[in-house]
Each structure stands twice: as structure tokens, then as C-alpha cells.
Amino acid sequence: MIETREELDDIKKVCRTMVTRSSSLSAGAAIVPIPGVDVGSDVAILLRLIPKINEKFGLTPEQIDSLDTESKIMVMTAISNVGSKMAGKYITKKLIVMLLQKMSGKIAAKNVTKYVPFIGSAVAGSISFTAMKYMGNSHIDDCYEIALAAMENSLPASDAEPVPGLSPSERE
């Protein structure tokens, strides 16, 4: 389990780099003027990327199952509070397709622009990069919030932030 805010910030930074790299791959696939290639590659990219992000934050189903009961309840509560659709879950093609469908407006625009000579491919690549970056970074933000909540809830009472206005004897 993640123990410090600095460690959590480092994980976030590493994951953002992974998302940027994956977004570039998505943009490259979007430039190819063959229908469906880009969506298929986006699904494949996300099927690899999302579990890696979950793993870095300690939020794969296996990692959560290995926690003690109290920690597991804290993590599952944090996931529920954040409303994440991908943290703590097995990432399937069906789940990825469902999430991509929510972004269908951008995907439709990307597919249409592809067929505009010269500039269309560049626009499609740009839309694909932006959409992938948005999805990946949103997931990182969710995982960060979940991990932070779990970390703060697992601190011993003496390490917890003091409640303003209460004396030490009133806090206990």
C-alpha cells in the first residue's frame, strides 16, 4: 500500500507519462485512413493502459483482495465515493468499448475528418490524442483520489491531521 503523499505524487507522474505515450500511439493509428483501425487500436491501448495505472496505484482486483478486511472496505468505499468505473475492476473489452461509446461524439468527428484530404488525418490524430489523454488522465485523477483517501484513512490516529479548535484530549 502507498504510504506517503510523495510516493503517490511520483506514481501519478509516471502514469501521466504512460498516458502521453499511449495517446501518441492512438494519434498515430488515427492518421491511417482505414475505417475502424483507430477504434480497434484505442481499445487495445486502453486494455493495456488502464490495468497498468490500476496496478501502479494498488487498485487491481488482486491487490485489493490481498488487503485486510478493514483496508479493503476503505478502498472499496473510496472507489464508490469517487465513482470510478475502472478502478478495482477487471478491465474487459466490453468495459472499454462502453467507455469509448460515451466519447462517441469525438470518435465520430475523428472518423469524419479522416477523409478530408491532407488536413483531415492531422485533425483526426489530434482528436484521438486529446480523447485518449483525457480518458487516461481522468482515470489517473480518480485513482489518485482513491489511493489518497485510503492512505489517509489508514493512518494511525497520532499521524492524522489535528482537528482545528480541539485540544489533544478532546481529539481522543
PDB file of C-alpha atoms in Angstrom, residues 60-172:
ATOM      1  CA  THR A  60      -6.205  -4.036  -9.299  1.00  0.00           C
ATOM      2  CA  PRO A  61      -8.804  -6.552  -8.108  1.00  0.00           C
ATOM      3  CA  GLU A  62      -5.982  -8.853  -6.959  1.00  0.00           C
ATOM      4  CA  GLN A  63      -4.235  -6.108  -4.994  1.00  0.00           C
ATOM      5  CA  ILE A  64      -7.478  -5.092  -3.311  1.00  0.00           C
ATOM      6  CA  ASP A  65      -8.342  -8.730  -2.489  1.00  0.00           C
ATOM      7  CA  SER A  66      -4.974  -9.142  -0.761  1.00  0.00           C
ATOM      8  CA  LEU A  67      -5.737  -6.313   1.708  1.00  0.00           C
ATOM      9  CA  ASP A  68      -7.030  -6.930   5.211  1.00  0.00           C
ATOM     10  CA  THR A  69     -10.789  -6.546   5.586  1.00  0.00           C
ATOM     11  CA  GLU A  70     -10.690  -3.041   7.056  1.00  0.00           C
ATOM     12  CA  SER A  71      -8.368  -1.724   4.316  1.00  0.00           C
ATOM     13  CA  LYS A  72     -10.424  -3.439   1.640  1.00  0.00           C
ATOM     14  CA  ILE A  73     -13.588  -1.737   2.922  1.00  0.00           C
ATOM     15  CA  MET A  74     -11.808   1.658   2.945  1.00  0.00           C
ATOM     16  CA  VAL A  75     -10.600   1.213  -0.638  1.00  0.00           C
ATOM     17  CA  MET A  76     -13.968  -0.020  -1.933  1.00  0.00           C
ATOM     18  CA  THR A  77     -15.714   2.884  -0.172  1.00  0.00           C
ATOM     19  CA  ALA A  78     -13.268   5.347  -1.749  1.00  0.00           C
ATOM     20  CA  ILE A  79     -13.867   3.798  -5.195  1.00  0.00           C
ATOM     21  CA  SER A  80     -17.601   4.134  -4.678  1.00  0.00           C
ATOM     22  CA  ASN A  81     -17.303   7.742  -3.457  1.00  0.00           C
ATOM     23  CA  VAL A  82     -15.159   8.744  -6.421  1.00  0.00           C
ATOM     24  CA  GLY A  83     -17.489   6.927  -8.816  1.00  0.00           C
ATOM     25  CA  SER A  84     -14.711   5.298 -10.800  1.00  0.00           C
ATOM     26  CA  LYS A  85     -15.829   2.838 -13.457  1.00  0.00           C
ATOM     27  CA  MET A  86     -12.360   1.303 -13.893  1.00  0.00           C
ATOM     28  CA  ALA A  87     -10.535   1.272 -10.543  1.00  0.00           C
ATOM     29  CA  GLY A  88     -10.615  -2.077  -8.760  1.00  0.00           C
ATOM     30  CA  LYS A  89     -12.264  -3.809 -11.714  1.00  0.00           C
ATOM     31  CA  TYR A  90     -11.194  -6.372 -14.245  1.00  0.00           C
ATOM     32  CA  ILE A  91     -10.747  -4.358 -17.422  1.00  0.00           C
ATOM     33  CA  THR A  92     -12.538  -6.053 -20.266  1.00  0.00           C
ATOM     34  CA  LYS A  93     -13.029  -5.194 -23.910  1.00  0.00           C
ATOM     35  CA  LYS A  94     -16.734  -4.700 -23.176  1.00  0.00           C
ATOM     36  CA  LEU A  95     -15.969  -2.123 -20.439  1.00  0.00           C
ATOM     37  CA  ILE A  96     -13.532  -0.227 -22.690  1.00  0.00           C
ATOM     38  CA  VAL A  97     -16.000  -0.183 -25.590  1.00  0.00           C
ATOM     39  CA  MET A  98     -18.707   1.130 -23.243  1.00  0.00           C
ATOM     40  CA  LEU A  99     -16.418   3.966 -22.109  1.00  0.00           C
ATOM     41  CA  LEU A 100     -15.420   4.772 -25.685  1.00  0.00           C
ATOM     42  CA  GLN A 101     -19.100   4.933 -26.631  1.00  0.00           C
ATOM     43  CA  LYS A 102     -19.528   7.679 -24.049  1.00  0.00           C
ATOM     44  CA  MET A 103     -16.955   9.618 -26.056  1.00  0.00           C
ATOM     45  CA  SER A 104     -18.660   8.698 -29.329  1.00  0.00           C
ATOM     46  CA  GLY A 105     -19.079  12.327 -30.419  1.00  0.00           C
ATOM     47  CA  LYS A 106     -15.328  12.823 -30.533  1.00  0.00           C
ATOM     48  CA  ILE A 107     -14.821   9.441 -32.173  1.00  0.00           C
ATOM     49  CA  ALA A 108     -17.419  10.240 -34.848  1.00  0.00           C
ATOM     50  CA  ALA A 109     -15.763  13.598 -35.532  1.00  0.00           C
ATOM     51  CA  LYS A 110     -12.393  11.861 -35.776  1.00  0.00           C
ATOM     52  CA  ASN A 111     -13.725   9.337 -38.309  1.00  0.00           C
ATOM     53  CA  VAL A 112     -15.345  12.017 -40.480  1.00  0.00           C
ATOM     54  CA  THR A 113     -12.314  14.311 -40.529  1.00  0.00           C
ATOM     55  CA  LYS A 114     -10.086  11.455 -41.657  1.00  0.00           C
ATOM     56  CA  TYR A 115     -11.483  11.668 -45.159  1.00  0.00           C
ATOM     57  CA  VAL A 116     -10.794  15.379 -45.658  1.00  0.00           C
ATOM     58  CA  PRO A 117      -7.680  15.478 -47.858  1.00  0.00           C
ATOM     59  CA  PHE A 118      -4.358  16.270 -46.130  1.00  0.00           C
ATOM     60  CA  ILE A 119      -5.535  18.122 -43.047  1.00  0.00           C
ATOM     61  CA  GLY A 120      -8.203  15.570 -42.121  1.00  0.00           C
ATOM     62  CA  SER A 121      -5.697  12.980 -40.922  1.00  0.00           C
ATOM     63  CA  ALA A 122      -3.928  15.541 -38.761  1.00  0.00           C
ATOM     64  CA  VAL A 123      -7.216  16.640 -37.215  1.00  0.00           C
ATOM     65  CA  ALA A 124      -8.224  13.005 -36.606  1.00  0.00           C
ATOM     66  CA  GLY A 125      -4.871  12.357 -34.942  1.00  0.00           C
ATOM     67  CA  SER A 126      -5.252  15.436 -32.773  1.00  0.00           C
ATOM     68  CA  ILE A 127      -8.770  14.458 -31.688  1.00  0.00           C
ATOM     69  CA  SER A 128      -7.597  10.921 -30.930  1.00  0.00           C
ATOM     70  CA  PHE A 129      -4.617  12.155 -28.896  1.00  0.00           C
ATOM     71  CA  THR A 130      -6.833  14.526 -26.898  1.00  0.00           C
ATOM     72  CA  ALA A 131      -9.561  11.938 -26.254  1.00  0.00           C
ATOM     73  CA  MET A 132      -7.061   9.274 -25.122  1.00  0.00           C
ATOM     74  CA  LYS A 133      -5.216  11.773 -22.930  1.00  0.00           C
ATOM     75  CA  TYR A 134      -8.489  12.905 -21.355  1.00  0.00           C
ATOM     76  CA  MET A 135      -9.625   9.334 -20.606  1.00  0.00           C
ATOM     77  CA  GLY A 136      -6.254   8.290 -19.220  1.00  0.00           C
ATOM     78  CA  ASN A 137      -5.710  11.390 -17.095  1.00  0.00           C
ATOM     79  CA  SER A 138      -9.268  11.246 -15.744  1.00  0.00           C
ATOM     80  CA  HIS A 139      -8.610   7.676 -14.636  1.00  0.00           C
ATOM     81  CA  ILE A 140      -5.316   8.719 -13.025  1.00  0.00           C
ATOM     82  CA  ASP A 141      -7.120  11.502 -11.148  1.00  0.00           C
ATOM     83  CA  ASP A 142      -9.730   9.001  -9.901  1.00  0.00           C
ATOM     84  CA  CYS A 143      -7.050   6.521  -8.805  1.00  0.00           C
ATOM     85  CA  TYR A 144      -5.064   9.272  -7.085  1.00  0.00           C
ATOM     86  CA  GLU A 145      -8.131  10.399  -5.160  1.00  0.00           C
ATOM     87  CA  ILE A 146      -8.974   6.800  -4.162  1.00  0.00           C
ATOM     88  CA  ALA A 147      -5.402   6.000  -3.082  1.00  0.00           C
ATOM     89  CA  LEU A 148      -5.139   9.278  -1.161  1.00  0.00           C
ATOM     90  CA  ALA A 149      -8.410   8.613   0.686  1.00  0.00           C
ATOM     91  CA  ALA A 150      -7.318   5.047   1.510  1.00  0.00           C
ATOM     92  CA  MET A 151      -3.902   6.256   2.656  1.00  0.00           C
ATOM     93  CA  GLU A 152      -5.358   8.993   4.870  1.00  0.00           C
ATOM     94  CA  ASN A 153      -7.912   6.603   6.383  1.00  0.00           C
ATOM     95  CA  SER A 154      -5.222   4.041   7.174  1.00  0.00           C
ATOM     96  CA  LEU A 155      -3.012   6.459   9.123  1.00  0.00           C
ATOM     97  CA  PRO A 156      -2.788   5.795  12.851  1.00  0.00           C
ATOM     98  CA  ALA A 157      -4.684   8.374  14.914  1.00  0.00           C
ATOM     99  CA  SER A 158      -1.430  10.021  16.032  1.00  0.00           C
ATOM    100  CA  ASP A 159      -0.435  10.639  12.372  1.00  0.00           C
ATOM    101  CA  ALA A 160      -3.798  12.048  11.371  1.00  0.00           C
ATOM    102  CA  GLU A 161      -4.273  15.757  10.840  1.00  0.00           C
ATOM    103  CA  PRO A 162      -5.368  17.518  14.025  1.00  0.00           C
ATOM    104  CA  VAL A 163      -8.907  18.848  14.105  1.00  0.00           C
ATOM    105  CA  PRO A 164      -8.739  22.628  14.353  1.00  0.00           C
ATOM    106  CA  GLY A 165     -10.083  24.047  17.612  1.00  0.00           C
ATOM    107  CA  LEU A 166      -9.842  20.805  19.609  1.00  0.00           C
ATOM    108  CA  SER A 167      -7.340  20.218  22.351  1.00  0.00           C
ATOM    109  CA  PRO A 168      -5.380  16.927  22.267  1.00  0.00           C
ATOM    110  CA  SER A 169      -7.573  15.420  25.000  1.00  0.00           C
ATOM    111  CA  GLU A 170     -10.768  16.348  23.112  1.00  0.00           C
ATOM    112  CA  ARG A 171      -9.493  14.647  19.902  1.00  0.00           C
ATOM    113  CA  GLU A 172      -9.170  11.233  21.578  1.00  0.00           C
TER     114      GLU A 172
END
